[in-house]
């Protein structure tokens, strides 16, 4: 009698539970999928905002450089890029370097630089100053030049040697921006570079 009553009550209860679970499973699955999709969308939006902040900041820094009065004045000097006297080159370098240091100090996450004529004594500084020939030797130089001629910033990948170990390189996301000044009555264009470690973008 006890077993009969157990079966009489247990079987219907078990059957109802199984049926309820079968009916609820699609709802639970749909709810879980919705929550998962919402979480993915939030993470994607957050990542998108981070990357947008990075690129906006890179553009902002490039504007700080291209609109800097002291940098523009130095590049506009009639003798810029032509003299080879060490004392003149040093004074020129000291002026430009101090301006770049000031901008870099408040934006330490980013590397900044300017491509200058190879003839300058400090063109191989590779800290704030780079020879123009390295820019022109890039495989995408034609695309870069076309973008800058249209007044647009140009984003690309770049590799830089580590200062601590020149045998190793790091990958960067680089923004190239044209900087046009008047020199000896003619417009001369220089290229500014702002870089961010790709590791930051990947993260």
PDB file of C-alpha atoms in Angstrom:
ATOM      1  CA  UNK A   1       0.000   0.000   0.000  1.00  0.00           C
ATOM      2  CA  UNK A   2       2.833   2.328   0.896  1.00  0.00           C
ATOM      3  CA  UNK A   3       4.589   1.655  -2.434  1.00  0.00           C
ATOM      4  CA  UNK A   4       1.344   2.061  -4.352  1.00  0.00           C
ATOM      5  CA  UNK A   5       0.665   5.426  -2.726  1.00  0.00           C
ATOM      6  CA  UNK A   6       4.290   6.500  -3.345  1.00  0.00           C
ATOM      7  CA  UNK A   7       3.981   5.633  -7.016  1.00  0.00           C
ATOM      8  CA  UNK A   8       0.538   7.217  -7.220  1.00  0.00           C
ATOM      9  CA  UNK A   9       1.852  10.547  -5.925  1.00  0.00           C
ATOM     10  CA  UNK A  10       5.478  10.469  -7.081  1.00  0.00           C
ATOM     11  CA  UNK A  11       4.922   9.597 -10.742  1.00  0.00           C
ATOM     12  CA  UNK A  12       2.512  12.490 -11.427  1.00  0.00           C
ATOM     13  CA  UNK A  13       4.775  14.936  -9.529  1.00  0.00           C
ATOM     14  CA  UNK A  14       7.842  13.787 -11.459  1.00  0.00           C
ATOM     15  CA  UNK A  15       5.923  13.939 -14.722  1.00  0.00           C
ATOM     16  CA  UNK A  16       4.736  17.487 -13.971  1.00  0.00           C
ATOM     17  CA  UNK A  17       8.279  18.574 -13.053  1.00  0.00           C
ATOM     18  CA  UNK A  18       9.742  17.082 -16.225  1.00  0.00           C
ATOM     19  CA  UNK A  19       7.010  18.670 -18.330  1.00  0.00           C
ATOM     20  CA  UNK A  20       7.497  22.046 -16.616  1.00  0.00           C
ATOM     21  CA  UNK A  21      11.240  21.885 -17.227  1.00  0.00           C
ATOM     22  CA  UNK A  22      10.730  21.001 -20.882  1.00  0.00           C
ATOM     23  CA  UNK A  23       8.344  23.904 -21.307  1.00  0.00           C
ATOM     24  CA  UNK A  24      10.592  26.326 -19.382  1.00  0.00           C
ATOM     25  CA  UNK A  25      13.826  25.313 -21.128  1.00  0.00           C
ATOM     26  CA  UNK A  26      13.236  27.454 -24.274  1.00  0.00           C
ATOM     27  CA  UNK A  27      12.371  30.444 -22.078  1.00  0.00           C
ATOM     28  CA  UNK A  28      15.464  29.953 -19.904  1.00  0.00           C
ATOM     29  CA  UNK A  29      17.647  29.470 -22.995  1.00  0.00           C
ATOM     30  CA  UNK A  30      16.213  32.576 -24.643  1.00  0.00           C
ATOM     31  CA  UNK A  31      16.721  34.610 -21.465  1.00  0.00           C
ATOM     32  CA  UNK A  32      20.318  33.392 -21.135  1.00  0.00           C
ATOM     33  CA  UNK A  33      21.008  34.148 -24.812  1.00  0.00           C
ATOM     34  CA  UNK A  34      19.543  37.629 -24.396  1.00  0.00           C
ATOM     35  CA  UNK A  35      21.731  38.309 -21.346  1.00  0.00           C
ATOM     36  CA  UNK A  36      24.782  36.977 -23.142  1.00  0.00           C
ATOM     37  CA  UNK A  37      24.091  39.102 -26.216  1.00  0.00           C
ATOM     38  CA  UNK A  38      23.572  42.161 -24.032  1.00  0.00           C
ATOM     39  CA  UNK A  39      26.877  41.528 -22.248  1.00  0.00           C
ATOM     40  CA  UNK A  40      28.707  41.110 -25.568  1.00  0.00           C
ATOM     41  CA  UNK A  41      27.192  44.328 -26.911  1.00  0.00           C
ATOM     42  CA  UNK A  42      28.243  46.232 -23.789  1.00  0.00           C
ATOM     43  CA  UNK A  43      31.793  44.858 -24.013  1.00  0.00           C
ATOM     44  CA  UNK A  44      31.921  45.709 -27.713  1.00  0.00           C
ATOM     45  CA  UNK A  45      30.667  49.244 -27.086  1.00  0.00           C
ATOM     46  CA  UNK A  46      33.217  49.694 -24.313  1.00  0.00           C
ATOM     47  CA  UNK A  47      36.055  48.467 -26.552  1.00  0.00           C
ATOM     48  CA  UNK A  48      34.848  50.748 -29.334  1.00  0.00           C
ATOM     49  CA  UNK A  49      34.835  53.710 -26.949  1.00  0.00           C
ATOM     50  CA  UNK A  50      38.362  52.916 -25.781  1.00  0.00           C
ATOM     51  CA  UNK A  51      39.685  52.769 -29.347  1.00  0.00           C
ATOM     52  CA  UNK A  52      37.801  55.949 -30.260  1.00  0.00           C
ATOM     53  CA  UNK A  53      39.306  57.708 -27.230  1.00  0.00           C
ATOM     54  CA  UNK A  54      42.777  56.585 -28.276  1.00  0.00           C
ATOM     55  CA  UNK A  55      42.414  57.767 -31.862  1.00  0.00           C
ATOM     56  CA  UNK A  56      40.763  61.046 -30.829  1.00  0.00           C
ATOM     57  CA  UNK A  57      43.620  61.704 -28.424  1.00  0.00           C
ATOM     58  CA  UNK A  58      46.169  60.903 -31.130  1.00  0.00           C
ATOM     59  CA  UNK A  59      44.521  63.441 -33.426  1.00  0.00           C
ATOM     60  CA  UNK A  60      44.386  65.992 -30.593  1.00  0.00           C
ATOM     61  CA  UNK A  61      48.116  65.548 -29.907  1.00  0.00           C
ATOM     62  CA  UNK A  62      48.911  65.945 -33.606  1.00  0.00           C
ATOM     63  CA  UNK A  63      47.005  69.240 -33.513  1.00  0.00           C
ATOM     64  CA  UNK A  64      49.000  70.355 -30.473  1.00  0.00           C
ATOM     65  CA  UNK A  65      52.164  69.844 -32.513  1.00  0.00           C
ATOM     66  CA  UNK A  66      51.025  71.268 -35.841  1.00  0.00           C
ATOM     67  CA  UNK A  67      49.516  74.359 -34.191  1.00  0.00           C
ATOM     68  CA  UNK A  68      52.407  74.980 -31.793  1.00  0.00           C
ATOM     69  CA  UNK A  69      53.707  78.499 -32.443  1.00  0.00           C
ATOM     70  CA  UNK A  70      57.309  77.828 -31.421  1.00  0.00           C
ATOM     71  CA  UNK A  71      57.559  74.691 -33.559  1.00  0.00           C
ATOM     72  CA  UNK A  72      56.050  76.469 -36.540  1.00  0.00           C
ATOM     73  CA  UNK A  73      58.414  79.416 -36.064  1.00  0.00           C
ATOM     74  CA  UNK A  74      61.453  77.103 -35.978  1.00  0.00           C
ATOM     75  CA  UNK A  75      60.375  75.252 -39.125  1.00  0.00           C
ATOM     76  CA  UNK A  76      59.660  78.560 -40.874  1.00  0.00           C
ATOM     77  CA  UNK A  77      63.164  79.927 -40.377  1.00  0.00           C
ATOM     78  CA  UNK A  78      64.819  80.581 -43.778  1.00  0.00           C
ATOM     79  CA  UNK A  79      67.849  78.510 -42.884  1.00  0.00           C
ATOM     80  CA  UNK A  80      65.972  75.536 -41.413  1.00  0.00           C
ATOM     81  CA  UNK A  81      67.237  72.281 -42.854  1.00  0.00           C
ATOM     82  CA  UNK A  82      70.071  73.923 -44.774  1.00  0.00           C
ATOM     83  CA  UNK A  83      72.755  74.952 -42.281  1.00  0.00           C
ATOM     84  CA  UNK A  84      75.275  72.419 -41.010  1.00  0.00           C
ATOM     85  CA  UNK A  85      77.049  74.440 -38.316  1.00  0.00           C
ATOM     86  CA  UNK A  86      76.917  72.355 -35.108  1.00  0.00           C
ATOM     87  CA  UNK A  87      76.150  75.339 -32.858  1.00  0.00           C
ATOM     88  CA  UNK A  88      73.205  76.452 -34.999  1.00  0.00           C
ATOM     89  CA  UNK A  89      71.939  72.883 -35.277  1.00  0.00           C
ATOM     90  CA  UNK A  90      72.157  72.468 -31.510  1.00  0.00           C
ATOM     91  CA  UNK A  91      70.167  75.649 -30.813  1.00  0.00           C
ATOM     92  CA  UNK A  92      67.555  74.555 -33.320  1.00  0.00           C
ATOM     93  CA  UNK A  93      67.407  71.073 -31.825  1.00  0.00           C
ATOM     94  CA  UNK A  94      67.176  72.418 -28.265  1.00  0.00           C
ATOM     95  CA  UNK A  95      64.222  74.653 -29.170  1.00  0.00           C
ATOM     96  CA  UNK A  96      62.285  71.924 -30.973  1.00  0.00           C
ATOM     97  CA  UNK A  97      63.165  69.238 -28.449  1.00  0.00           C
ATOM     98  CA  UNK A  98      61.932  71.324 -25.513  1.00  0.00           C
ATOM     99  CA  UNK A  99      58.564  71.845 -27.226  1.00  0.00           C
ATOM    100  CA  UNK A 100      58.179  68.148 -27.994  1.00  0.00           C
ATOM    101  CA  UNK A 101      59.174  67.235 -24.442  1.00  0.00           C
ATOM    102  CA  UNK A 102      56.509  69.570 -23.085  1.00  0.00           C
ATOM    103  CA  UNK A 103      53.799  67.962 -25.244  1.00  0.00           C
ATOM    104  CA  UNK A 104      55.052  64.441 -24.515  1.00  0.00           C
ATOM    105  CA  UNK A 105      55.149  65.029 -20.754  1.00  0.00           C
ATOM    106  CA  UNK A 106      51.380  65.471 -20.544  1.00  0.00           C
ATOM    107  CA  UNK A 107      50.711  62.632 -23.029  1.00  0.00           C
ATOM    108  CA  UNK A 108      53.213  60.015 -21.930  1.00  0.00           C
ATOM    109  CA  UNK A 109      51.180  57.070 -23.269  1.00  0.00           C
ATOM    110  CA  UNK A 110      51.970  58.176 -26.810  1.00  0.00           C
ATOM    111  CA  UNK A 111      55.180  58.557 -28.809  1.00  0.00           C
ATOM    112  CA  UNK A 112      55.446  61.713 -30.872  1.00  0.00           C
ATOM    113  CA  UNK A 113      57.842  62.757 -33.592  1.00  0.00           C
ATOM    114  CA  UNK A 114      58.619  64.909 -36.606  1.00  0.00           C
ATOM    115  CA  UNK A 115      60.182  63.871 -39.897  1.00  0.00           C
ATOM    116  CA  UNK A 116      62.947  66.321 -40.805  1.00  0.00           C
ATOM    117  CA  UNK A 117      65.468  66.574 -43.674  1.00  0.00           C
ATOM    118  CA  UNK A 118      68.129  63.871 -43.535  1.00  0.00           C
ATOM    119  CA  UNK A 119      70.869  66.516 -43.708  1.00  0.00           C
ATOM    120  CA  UNK A 120      70.096  67.763 -40.201  1.00  0.00           C
ATOM    121  CA  UNK A 121      72.568  66.580 -37.586  1.00  0.00           C
ATOM    122  CA  UNK A 122      69.768  65.408 -35.294  1.00  0.00           C
ATOM    123  CA  UNK A 123      67.619  63.708 -37.958  1.00  0.00           C
ATOM    124  CA  UNK A 124      68.633  60.266 -36.642  1.00  0.00           C
ATOM    125  CA  UNK A 125      67.630  61.136 -33.095  1.00  0.00           C
ATOM    126  CA  UNK A 126      64.769  58.589 -33.394  1.00  0.00           C
ATOM    127  CA  UNK A 127      63.217  59.940 -30.226  1.00  0.00           C
ATOM    128  CA  UNK A 128      61.371  63.016 -31.393  1.00  0.00           C
ATOM    129  CA  UNK A 129      63.024  63.414 -34.791  1.00  0.00           C
ATOM    130  CA  UNK A 130      63.209  61.019 -37.733  1.00  0.00           C
ATOM    131  CA  UNK A 131      64.811  61.328 -41.187  1.00  0.00           C
ATOM    132  CA  UNK A 132      62.374  61.951 -44.028  1.00  0.00           C
ATOM    133  CA  UNK A 133      63.929  59.096 -45.999  1.00  0.00           C
ATOM    134  CA  UNK A 134      62.487  56.549 -43.529  1.00  0.00           C
ATOM    135  CA  UNK A 135      59.030  57.932 -44.231  1.00  0.00           C
ATOM    136  CA  UNK A 136      59.522  57.845 -47.981  1.00  0.00           C
ATOM    137  CA  UNK A 137      60.780  54.258 -47.826  1.00  0.00           C
ATOM    138  CA  UNK A 138      57.498  52.969 -46.382  1.00  0.00           C
ATOM    139  CA  UNK A 139      55.644  50.541 -48.642  1.00  0.00           C
ATOM    140  CA  UNK A 140      52.435  52.578 -48.205  1.00  0.00           C
ATOM    141  CA  UNK A 141      54.098  55.951 -48.790  1.00  0.00           C
ATOM    142  CA  UNK A 142      51.974  56.684 -51.888  1.00  0.00           C
ATOM    143  CA  UNK A 143      48.735  56.205 -49.910  1.00  0.00           C
ATOM    144  CA  UNK A 144      50.148  58.208 -47.008  1.00  0.00           C
ATOM    145  CA  UNK A 145      51.160  61.080 -49.271  1.00  0.00           C
ATOM    146  CA  UNK A 146      47.788  61.126 -51.046  1.00  0.00           C
ATOM    147  CA  UNK A 147      45.923  61.276 -47.734  1.00  0.00           C
ATOM    148  CA  UNK A 148      48.101  64.087 -46.390  1.00  0.00           C
ATOM    149  CA  UNK A 149      47.792  66.067 -49.622  1.00  0.00           C
ATOM    150  CA  UNK A 150      44.018  65.941 -49.195  1.00  0.00           C
ATOM    151  CA  UNK A 151      44.411  67.303 -45.659  1.00  0.00           C
ATOM    152  CA  UNK A 152      43.454  64.058 -43.982  1.00  0.00           C
ATOM    153  CA  UNK A 153      45.257  62.256 -41.141  1.00  0.00           C
ATOM    154  CA  UNK A 154      46.626  58.849 -42.067  1.00  0.00           C
ATOM    155  CA  UNK A 155      46.529  55.858 -39.724  1.00  0.00           C
ATOM    156  CA  UNK A 156      48.885  52.928 -40.281  1.00  0.00           C
ATOM    157  CA  UNK A 157      50.958  50.322 -38.482  1.00  0.00           C
ATOM    158  CA  UNK A 158      54.586  51.069 -37.657  1.00  0.00           C
ATOM    159  CA  UNK A 159      57.480  49.276 -36.026  1.00  0.00           C
ATOM    160  CA  UNK A 160      59.952  51.005 -33.724  1.00  0.00           C
ATOM    161  CA  UNK A 161      63.122  49.762 -32.090  1.00  0.00           C
ATOM    162  CA  UNK A 162      63.068  49.561 -28.325  1.00  0.00           C
ATOM    163  CA  UNK A 163      65.269  52.146 -26.664  1.00  0.00           C
ATOM    164  CA  UNK A 164      66.270  49.580 -24.023  1.00  0.00           C
ATOM    165  CA  UNK A 165      67.167  46.946 -26.629  1.00  0.00           C
ATOM    166  CA  UNK A 166      67.511  48.139 -30.255  1.00  0.00           C
ATOM    167  CA  UNK A 167      67.578  44.540 -31.484  1.00  0.00           C
ATOM    168  CA  UNK A 168      63.885  44.223 -30.543  1.00  0.00           C
ATOM    169  CA  UNK A 169      60.943  46.078 -32.071  1.00  0.00           C
ATOM    170  CA  UNK A 170      57.421  46.921 -30.953  1.00  0.00           C
ATOM    171  CA  UNK A 171      54.275  47.343 -33.043  1.00  0.00           C
ATOM    172  CA  UNK A 172      52.535  50.713 -32.969  1.00  0.00           C
ATOM    173  CA  UNK A 173      49.391  52.274 -34.322  1.00  0.00           C
ATOM    174  CA  UNK A 174      50.656  55.489 -35.925  1.00  0.00           C
ATOM    175  CA  UNK A 175      48.872  58.660 -36.966  1.00  0.00           C
ATOM    176  CA  UNK A 176      50.624  60.744 -39.625  1.00  0.00           C
ATOM    177  CA  UNK A 177      49.590  64.385 -40.011  1.00  0.00           C
ATOM    178  CA  UNK A 178      50.832  67.030 -42.446  1.00  0.00           C
ATOM    179  CA  UNK A 179      52.247  70.293 -41.096  1.00  0.00           C
ATOM    180  CA  UNK A 180      52.619  73.042 -43.692  1.00  0.00           C
ATOM    181  CA  UNK A 181      54.630  76.204 -42.971  1.00  0.00           C
ATOM    182  CA  UNK A 182      55.843  79.089 -45.095  1.00  0.00           C
ATOM    183  CA  UNK A 183      59.598  79.117 -45.592  1.00  0.00           C
ATOM    184  CA  UNK A 184      61.400  81.564 -47.875  1.00  0.00           C
ATOM    185  CA  UNK A 185      58.087  82.555 -49.439  1.00  0.00           C
ATOM    186  CA  UNK A 186      57.146  78.961 -50.268  1.00  0.00           C
ATOM    187  CA  UNK A 187      54.966  76.404 -48.559  1.00  0.00           C
ATOM    188  CA  UNK A 188      56.922  73.489 -47.131  1.00  0.00           C
ATOM    189  CA  UNK A 189      55.223  70.423 -45.661  1.00  0.00           C
ATOM    190  CA  UNK A 190      56.594  68.333 -42.818  1.00  0.00           C
ATOM    191  CA  UNK A 191      55.015  65.210 -41.366  1.00  0.00           C
ATOM    192  CA  UNK A 192      54.137  64.727 -37.714  1.00  0.00           C
ATOM    193  CA  UNK A 193      53.777  61.272 -36.176  1.00  0.00           C
ATOM    194  CA  UNK A 194      51.840  60.184 -33.077  1.00  0.00           C
ATOM    195  CA  UNK A 195      52.131  56.541 -32.021  1.00  0.00           C
ATOM    196  CA  UNK A 196      50.383  54.208 -29.600  1.00  0.00           C
ATOM    197  CA  UNK A 197      51.543  50.713 -28.677  1.00  0.00           C
ATOM    198  CA  UNK A 198      49.372  48.117 -30.390  1.00  0.00           C
ATOM    199  CA  UNK A 199      49.330  46.184 -27.121  1.00  0.00           C
ATOM    200  CA  UNK A 200      47.108  48.931 -25.681  1.00  0.00           C
ATOM    201  CA  UNK A 201      44.693  48.576 -28.603  1.00  0.00           C
ATOM    202  CA  UNK A 202      44.643  44.783 -28.329  1.00  0.00           C
ATOM    203  CA  UNK A 203      43.883  44.953 -24.620  1.00  0.00           C
TER     204      UNK A 203
END
